[in-house]
């Protein structure tokens, strides 16, 4: 496989937007087959009639479990709308197939057979070797596999079964992407997957195998997949569900390297003057020489961090956040920088991947599918370094997949404070705490990481996960369901309440003219000096996210540096820290754009610090 720098992005750019249409068409056709369609802008539902072990829809018999799955799907459509539901499920299957394609080409599936293609041409390997996989894929019914195989004309049915079993096997290591499939997403798994014009066949045929060499392909696919949606919503007031498409841009690799090497990397080099890692980091900028007074202040800042960890900076304590992580490109490069730090400190190579995933890296986003791909990309980086990552077990033999800190922020809309409080009161979960969580995250998909956690709520966050874990084990069905509703809000509140050693971001870009009224009120009240654009609000938020002496690395539109409307923002930035380096990139980094600047700054550094500036 050739290196990803030679990836044929033109192929991806032509493939992915059409793939979005194809996947939406395929899942919509499947919904129509199940008696669900759009009729004059409303959902038209053909009755489902359970009869013994089947249910009959429009004269066609389906397995009886389809009835319950379809009811679940109908409820989702009534809540979100038909088009939005079809688009979301199409996106989910696109992500899963892209993940399977990457994994099969890197031989990460565990059984040695390709799931979407064949090493020799012809039908997918898992179909050819279906009987061999009954011992490899848990839950695969050996009798049913044999029956379908012998039938000779039921390959399509068998292949669907094998794909679901493969996804379910991966759910143990990647539940965020391969949730156990027994729901509306299985129901809408597209039909005719073995045809030469299927969504799988096109994915295999249209992207050369060598372009899957590096996991960065996931980010480019994500950007191109949503590019047409971006064109549809750009230049208008943006609805909450369209913010990811309107604001997302995939960051070029060299800029990500610059940002990470000069934030997290610089912190390590400041604490370890004898480190040789700067030689491995091509975009690291050697700090300018400072006056003795400024250097003494910088030394004091870094010594505070070192003293927190003992005699020297502990790699396990370095925390890196991308607050708008998209498909995870920044986190993937941060993984490489952290890996080099661990190796220099003398850690055993095999222990490093899990430590980085569980202790160092944090990512937040408002797009569920983007966060899925960010988590997947990180796991692929780690799997390349530890082949036992997915199969590691504890002393009792239970699988121990890594616990990722990559979250898609969830909203609290639809949750009743009174109902949750009533069920959780016996477990000493205070109503005021529940109310604060529900209120804080009412518009989480709109405000994203700009949300700040109230101090009164922060004091309860440390103990809430343990309390809710006990509730879930209590046997009280209603209390357990309430805990399940609350736990995601608690987990994301914990991350939003943290401060980090390095905050690195390509933030969302959206001028204030395109804010909807809810977002406008929020930004005006919380980020007054950054209100002209979402990206400038993120500059302010990242200063809050950063520890004293921590580093912030960002790429932004450059107009904050000189327009009068950003004067108060500039004052806040220079009161809060100092720029250590800045690159004025000019135009063209994101194709046809308004120019960009990449910069790193140190929170709490003296205003008289001398930075390095490049044009």
PDB file of N, CA, C and O in Angstrom, residues 422-466:
ATOM      1  N   UNK A 422     -38.186  11.516  40.749  1.00  0.00           N
ATOM      2  CA  UNK A 422     -39.025  10.578  41.513  1.00  0.00           C
ATOM      3  C   UNK A 422     -38.389   9.187  41.559  1.00  0.00           C
ATOM      4  O   UNK A 422     -38.378   8.531  42.613  1.00  0.00           O
ATOM      5  N   UNK A 423     -37.836   8.733  40.431  1.00  0.00           N
ATOM      6  CA  UNK A 423     -37.251   7.387  40.377  1.00  0.00           C
ATOM      7  C   UNK A 423     -35.901   7.312  41.088  1.00  0.00           C
ATOM      8  O   UNK A 423     -35.525   6.250  41.601  1.00  0.00           O
ATOM      9  N   UNK A 424     -35.160   8.434  41.111  1.00  0.00           N
ATOM     10  CA  UNK A 424     -33.797   8.408  41.658  1.00  0.00           C
ATOM     11  C   UNK A 424     -33.703   8.941  43.088  1.00  0.00           C
ATOM     12  O   UNK A 424     -32.652   8.822  43.720  1.00  0.00           O
ATOM     13  N   UNK A 425     -34.796   9.498  43.600  1.00  0.00           N
ATOM     14  CA  UNK A 425     -34.790  10.030  44.970  1.00  0.00           C
ATOM     15  C   UNK A 425     -34.381   8.986  46.010  1.00  0.00           C
ATOM     16  O   UNK A 425     -33.606   9.298  46.933  1.00  0.00           O
ATOM     17  N   UNK A 426     -34.870   7.725  45.915  1.00  0.00           N
ATOM     18  CA  UNK A 426     -34.468   6.724  46.922  1.00  0.00           C
ATOM     19  C   UNK A 426     -32.957   6.458  46.949  1.00  0.00           C
ATOM     20  O   UNK A 426     -32.450   5.871  47.909  1.00  0.00           O
ATOM     21  N   UNK A 427     -32.250   6.876  45.899  1.00  0.00           N
ATOM     22  CA  UNK A 427     -30.804   6.627  45.811  1.00  0.00           C
ATOM     23  C   UNK A 427     -30.006   7.903  46.097  1.00  0.00           C
ATOM     24  O   UNK A 427     -28.818   7.989  45.781  1.00  0.00           O
ATOM     25  N   UNK A 428     -30.676   8.901  46.708  1.00  0.00           N
ATOM     26  CA  UNK A 428     -30.055  10.160  47.106  1.00  0.00           C
ATOM     27  C   UNK A 428     -29.472  10.957  45.939  1.00  0.00           C
ATOM     28  O   UNK A 428     -28.468  11.665  46.097  1.00  0.00           O
ATOM     29  N   UNK A 429     -30.074  10.834  44.765  1.00  0.00           N
ATOM     30  CA  UNK A 429     -29.709  11.719  43.668  1.00  0.00           C
ATOM     31  C   UNK A 429     -30.605  12.947  43.765  1.00  0.00           C
ATOM     32  O   UNK A 429     -31.827  12.839  43.673  1.00  0.00           O
ATOM     33  N   UNK A 430     -30.011  14.117  43.967  1.00  0.00           N
ATOM     34  CA  UNK A 430     -30.784  15.314  44.260  1.00  0.00           C
ATOM     35  C   UNK A 430     -31.493  15.854  43.023  1.00  0.00           C
ATOM     36  O   UNK A 430     -30.946  15.862  41.917  1.00  0.00           O
ATOM     37  N   UNK A 431     -32.710  16.339  43.264  1.00  0.00           N
ATOM     38  CA  UNK A 431     -33.493  16.895  42.172  1.00  0.00           C
ATOM     39  C   UNK A 431     -32.771  18.095  41.535  1.00  0.00           C
ATOM     40  O   UNK A 431     -32.800  18.252  40.303  1.00  0.00           O
ATOM     41  N   UNK A 432     -32.129  18.913  42.345  1.00  0.00           N
ATOM     42  CA  UNK A 432     -31.440  20.099  41.818  1.00  0.00           C
ATOM     43  C   UNK A 432     -30.318  19.698  40.857  1.00  0.00           C
ATOM     44  O   UNK A 432     -30.068  20.381  39.856  1.00  0.00           O
ATOM     45  N   UNK A 433     -29.655  18.588  41.141  1.00  0.00           N
ATOM     46  CA  UNK A 433     -28.586  18.103  40.269  1.00  0.00           C
ATOM     47  C   UNK A 433     -29.163  17.635  38.939  1.00  0.00           C
ATOM     48  O   UNK A 433     -28.623  17.946  37.862  1.00  0.00           O
ATOM     49  N   UNK A 434     -30.262  16.893  39.016  1.00  0.00           N
ATOM     50  CA  UNK A 434     -30.921  16.421  37.788  1.00  0.00           C
ATOM     51  C   UNK A 434     -31.387  17.613  36.958  1.00  0.00           C
ATOM     52  O   UNK A 434     -31.179  17.662  35.737  1.00  0.00           O
ATOM     53  N   UNK A 435     -32.007  18.588  37.606  1.00  0.00           N
ATOM     54  CA  UNK A 435     -32.505  19.774  36.904  1.00  0.00           C
ATOM     55  C   UNK A 435     -31.363  20.524  36.228  1.00  0.00           C
ATOM     56  O   UNK A 435     -31.503  21.007  35.086  1.00  0.00           O
ATOM     57  N   UNK A 436     -30.221  20.635  36.922  1.00  0.00           N
ATOM     58  CA  UNK A 436     -29.070  21.341  36.351  1.00  0.00           C
ATOM     59  C   UNK A 436     -28.550  20.625  35.105  1.00  0.00           C
ATOM     60  O   UNK A 436     -28.206  21.262  34.099  1.00  0.00           O
ATOM     61  N   UNK A 437     -28.485  19.296  35.147  1.00  0.00           N
ATOM     62  CA  UNK A 437     -28.029  18.518  33.989  1.00  0.00           C
ATOM     63  C   UNK A 437     -28.985  18.692  32.812  1.00  0.00           C
ATOM     64  O   UNK A 437     -28.550  18.925  31.672  1.00  0.00           O
ATOM     65  N   UNK A 438     -30.275  18.572  33.077  1.00  0.00           N
ATOM     66  CA  UNK A 438     -31.263  18.674  32.003  1.00  0.00           C
ATOM     67  C   UNK A 438     -31.249  20.070  31.391  1.00  0.00           C
ATOM     68  O   UNK A 438     -31.289  20.230  30.162  1.00  0.00           O
ATOM     69  N   UNK A 439     -31.154  21.081  32.223  1.00  0.00           N
ATOM     70  CA  UNK A 439     -31.134  22.455  31.716  1.00  0.00           C
ATOM     71  C   UNK A 439     -29.856  22.737  30.932  1.00  0.00           C
ATOM     72  O   UNK A 439     -29.874  23.355  29.860  1.00  0.00           O
ATOM     73  N   UNK A 440     -28.719  22.270  31.435  1.00  0.00           N
ATOM     74  CA  UNK A 440     -27.424  22.531  30.794  1.00  0.00           C
ATOM     75  C   UNK A 440     -27.366  21.957  29.382  1.00  0.00           C
ATOM     76  O   UNK A 440     -26.789  22.571  28.479  1.00  0.00           O
ATOM     77  N   UNK A 441     -27.987  20.789  29.185  1.00  0.00           N
ATOM     78  CA  UNK A 441     -27.829  20.090  27.902  1.00  0.00           C
ATOM     79  C   UNK A 441     -29.075  20.113  27.025  1.00  0.00           C
ATOM     80  O   UNK A 441     -29.186  19.323  26.091  1.00  0.00           O
ATOM     81  N   UNK A 442     -29.974  21.058  27.295  1.00  0.00           N
ATOM     82  CA  UNK A 442     -31.194  21.129  26.482  1.00  0.00           C
ATOM     83  C   UNK A 442     -30.871  21.352  25.008  1.00  0.00           C
ATOM     84  O   UNK A 442     -31.511  20.803  24.117  1.00  0.00           O
ATOM     85  N   UNK A 443     -29.845  22.162  24.728  1.00  0.00           N
ATOM     86  CA  UNK A 443     -29.487  22.482  23.342  1.00  0.00           C
ATOM     87  C   UNK A 443     -28.053  22.030  23.028  1.00  0.00           C
ATOM     88  O   UNK A 443     -27.306  22.718  22.323  1.00  0.00           O
ATOM     89  N   UNK A 444     -27.681  20.871  23.520  1.00  0.00           N
ATOM     90  CA  UNK A 444     -26.295  20.406  23.371  1.00  0.00           C
ATOM     91  C   UNK A 444     -25.884  20.235  21.912  1.00  0.00           C
ATOM     92  O   UNK A 444     -24.720  20.444  21.569  1.00  0.00           O
ATOM     93  N   UNK A 445     -26.805  19.855  21.040  1.00  0.00           N
ATOM     94  CA  UNK A 445     -26.469  19.661  19.628  1.00  0.00           C
ATOM     95  C   UNK A 445     -26.269  20.990  18.901  1.00  0.00           C
ATOM     96  O   UNK A 445     -25.751  21.010  17.787  1.00  0.00           O
ATOM     97  N   UNK A 446     -26.696  22.078  19.515  1.00  0.00           N
ATOM     98  CA  UNK A 446     -26.494  23.402  18.936  1.00  0.00           C
ATOM     99  C   UNK A 446     -25.283  24.097  19.544  1.00  0.00           C
ATOM    100  O   UNK A 446     -24.449  24.661  18.838  1.00  0.00           O
ATOM    101  N   UNK A 447     -25.142  24.042  20.867  1.00  0.00           N
ATOM    102  CA  UNK A 447     -24.072  24.770  21.559  1.00  0.00           C
ATOM    103  C   UNK A 447     -22.765  23.981  21.608  1.00  0.00           C
ATOM    104  O   UNK A 447     -21.692  24.572  21.696  1.00  0.00           O
ATOM    105  N   UNK A 448     -22.847  22.659  21.586  1.00  0.00           N
ATOM    106  CA  UNK A 448     -21.646  21.834  21.588  1.00  0.00           C
ATOM    107  C   UNK A 448     -20.724  22.116  22.758  1.00  0.00           C
ATOM    108  O   UNK A 448     -21.165  22.364  23.884  1.00  0.00           O
ATOM    109  N   UNK A 449     -19.432  22.129  22.481  1.00  0.00           N
ATOM    110  CA  UNK A 449     -18.427  22.296  23.532  1.00  0.00           C
ATOM    111  C   UNK A 449     -18.371  23.694  24.107  1.00  0.00           C
ATOM    112  O   UNK A 449     -17.629  23.949  25.058  1.00  0.00           O
ATOM    113  N   UNK A 450     -19.141  24.611  23.531  1.00  0.00           N
ATOM    114  CA  UNK A 450     -19.215  25.957  24.106  1.00  0.00           C
ATOM    115  C   UNK A 450     -19.948  25.944  25.447  1.00  0.00           C
ATOM    116  O   UNK A 450     -19.859  26.903  26.218  1.00  0.00           O
ATOM    117  N   UNK A 451     -20.661  24.856  25.738  1.00  0.00           N
ATOM    118  CA  UNK A 451     -21.360  24.735  27.020  1.00  0.00           C
ATOM    119  C   UNK A 451     -20.343  24.730  28.163  1.00  0.00           C
ATOM    120  O   UNK A 451     -19.340  24.006  28.117  1.00  0.00           O
ATOM    121  N   UNK A 452     -20.611  25.533  29.187  1.00  0.00           N
ATOM    122  CA  UNK A 452     -19.795  25.530  30.404  1.00  0.00           C
ATOM    123  C   UNK A 452     -20.624  24.961  31.549  1.00  0.00           C
ATOM    124  O   UNK A 452     -21.819  25.234  31.657  1.00  0.00           O
ATOM    125  N   UNK A 453     -20.003  24.165  32.382  1.00  0.00           N
ATOM    126  CA  UNK A 453     -20.706  23.486  33.463  1.00  0.00           C
ATOM    127  C   UNK A 453     -20.791  24.410  34.680  1.00  0.00           C
ATOM    128  O   UNK A 453     -19.760  24.904  35.157  1.00  0.00           O
ATOM    129  N   UNK A 454     -21.995  24.640  35.199  1.00  0.00           N
ATOM    130  CA  UNK A 454     -22.138  25.506  36.381  1.00  0.00           C
ATOM    131  C   UNK A 454     -21.352  24.957  37.570  1.00  0.00           C
ATOM    132  O   UNK A 454     -21.262  23.732  37.758  1.00  0.00           O
ATOM    133  N   UNK A 455     -20.775  25.846  38.373  1.00  0.00           N
ATOM    134  CA  UNK A 455     -19.978  25.418  39.530  1.00  0.00           C
ATOM    135  C   UNK A 455     -20.783  24.538  40.479  1.00  0.00           C
ATOM    136  O   UNK A 455     -20.252  23.576  41.047  1.00  0.00           O
ATOM    137  N   UNK A 456     -22.068  24.863  40.658  1.00  0.00           N
ATOM    138  CA  UNK A 456     -22.900  24.079  41.584  1.00  0.00           C
ATOM    139  C   UNK A 456     -23.030  22.634  41.122  1.00  0.00           C
ATOM    140  O   UNK A 456     -23.132  21.713  41.945  1.00  0.00           O
ATOM    141  N   UNK A 457     -23.012  22.417  39.808  1.00  0.00           N
ATOM    142  CA  UNK A 457     -23.118  21.059  39.273  1.00  0.00           C
ATOM    143  C   UNK A 457     -21.780  20.327  39.350  1.00  0.00           C
ATOM    144  O   UNK A 457     -21.740  19.110  39.602  1.00  0.00           O
ATOM    145  N   UNK A 458     -20.681  21.059  39.164  1.00  0.00           N
ATOM    146  CA  UNK A 458     -19.351  20.429  39.173  1.00  0.00           C
ATOM    147  C   UNK A 458     -19.105  19.645  40.466  1.00  0.00           C
ATOM    148  O   UNK A 458     -18.485  18.576  40.451  1.00  0.00           O
ATOM    149  N   UNK A 459     -19.598  20.146  41.581  1.00  0.00           N
ATOM    150  CA  UNK A 459     -19.306  19.512  42.873  1.00  0.00           C
ATOM    151  C   UNK A 459     -19.915  18.119  42.987  1.00  0.00           C
ATOM    152  O   UNK A 459     -19.468  17.314  43.796  1.00  0.00           O
ATOM    153  N   UNK A 460     -20.929  17.818  42.165  1.00  0.00           N
ATOM    154  CA  UNK A 460     -21.604  16.515  42.257  1.00  0.00           C
ATOM    155  C   UNK A 460     -21.105  15.516  41.211  1.00  0.00           C
ATOM    156  O   UNK A 460     -21.450  14.336  41.272  1.00  0.00           O
ATOM    157  N   UNK A 461     -20.311  15.980  40.252  1.00  0.00           N
ATOM    158  CA  UNK A 461     -19.970  15.124  39.116  1.00  0.00           C
ATOM    159  C   UNK A 461     -19.054  13.962  39.487  1.00  0.00           C
ATOM    160  O   UNK A 461     -19.099  12.903  38.855  1.00  0.00           O
ATOM    161  N   UNK A 462     -18.215  14.131  40.498  1.00  0.00           N
ATOM    162  CA  UNK A 462     -17.244  13.086  40.837  1.00  0.00           C
ATOM    163  C   UNK A 462     -17.921  11.803  41.320  1.00  0.00           C
ATOM    164  O   UNK A 462     -17.459  10.700  41.031  1.00  0.00           O
ATOM    165  N   UNK A 463     -19.024  11.950  42.058  1.00  0.00           N
ATOM    166  CA  UNK A 463     -19.649  10.766  42.671  1.00  0.00           C
ATOM    167  C   UNK A 463     -20.821  10.223  41.868  1.00  0.00           C
ATOM    168  O   UNK A 463     -21.219   9.070  42.052  1.00  0.00           O
ATOM    169  N   UNK A 464     -21.396  11.024  40.977  1.00  0.00           N
ATOM    170  CA  UNK A 464     -22.604  10.601  40.270  1.00  0.00           C
ATOM    171  C   UNK A 464     -22.443   9.311  39.466  1.00  0.00           C
ATOM    172  O   UNK A 464     -23.338   8.456  39.491  1.00  0.00           O
ATOM    173  N   UNK A 465     -21.347   9.094  38.724  1.00  0.00           N
ATOM    174  CA  UNK A 465     -21.240   7.843  37.964  1.00  0.00           C
ATOM    175  C   UNK A 465     -21.314   6.600  38.850  1.00  0.00           C
ATOM    176  O   UNK A 465     -21.966   5.603  38.489  1.00  0.00           O
ATOM    177  N   UNK A 466     -20.665   6.641  40.020  1.00  0.00           N
ATOM    178  CA  UNK A 466     -20.712   5.491  40.929  1.00  0.00           C
ATOM    179  C   UNK A 466     -22.125   5.279  41.469  1.00  0.00           C
ATOM    180  O   UNK A 466     -22.602   4.144  41.572  1.00  0.00           O
TER     181      UNK A 466
END
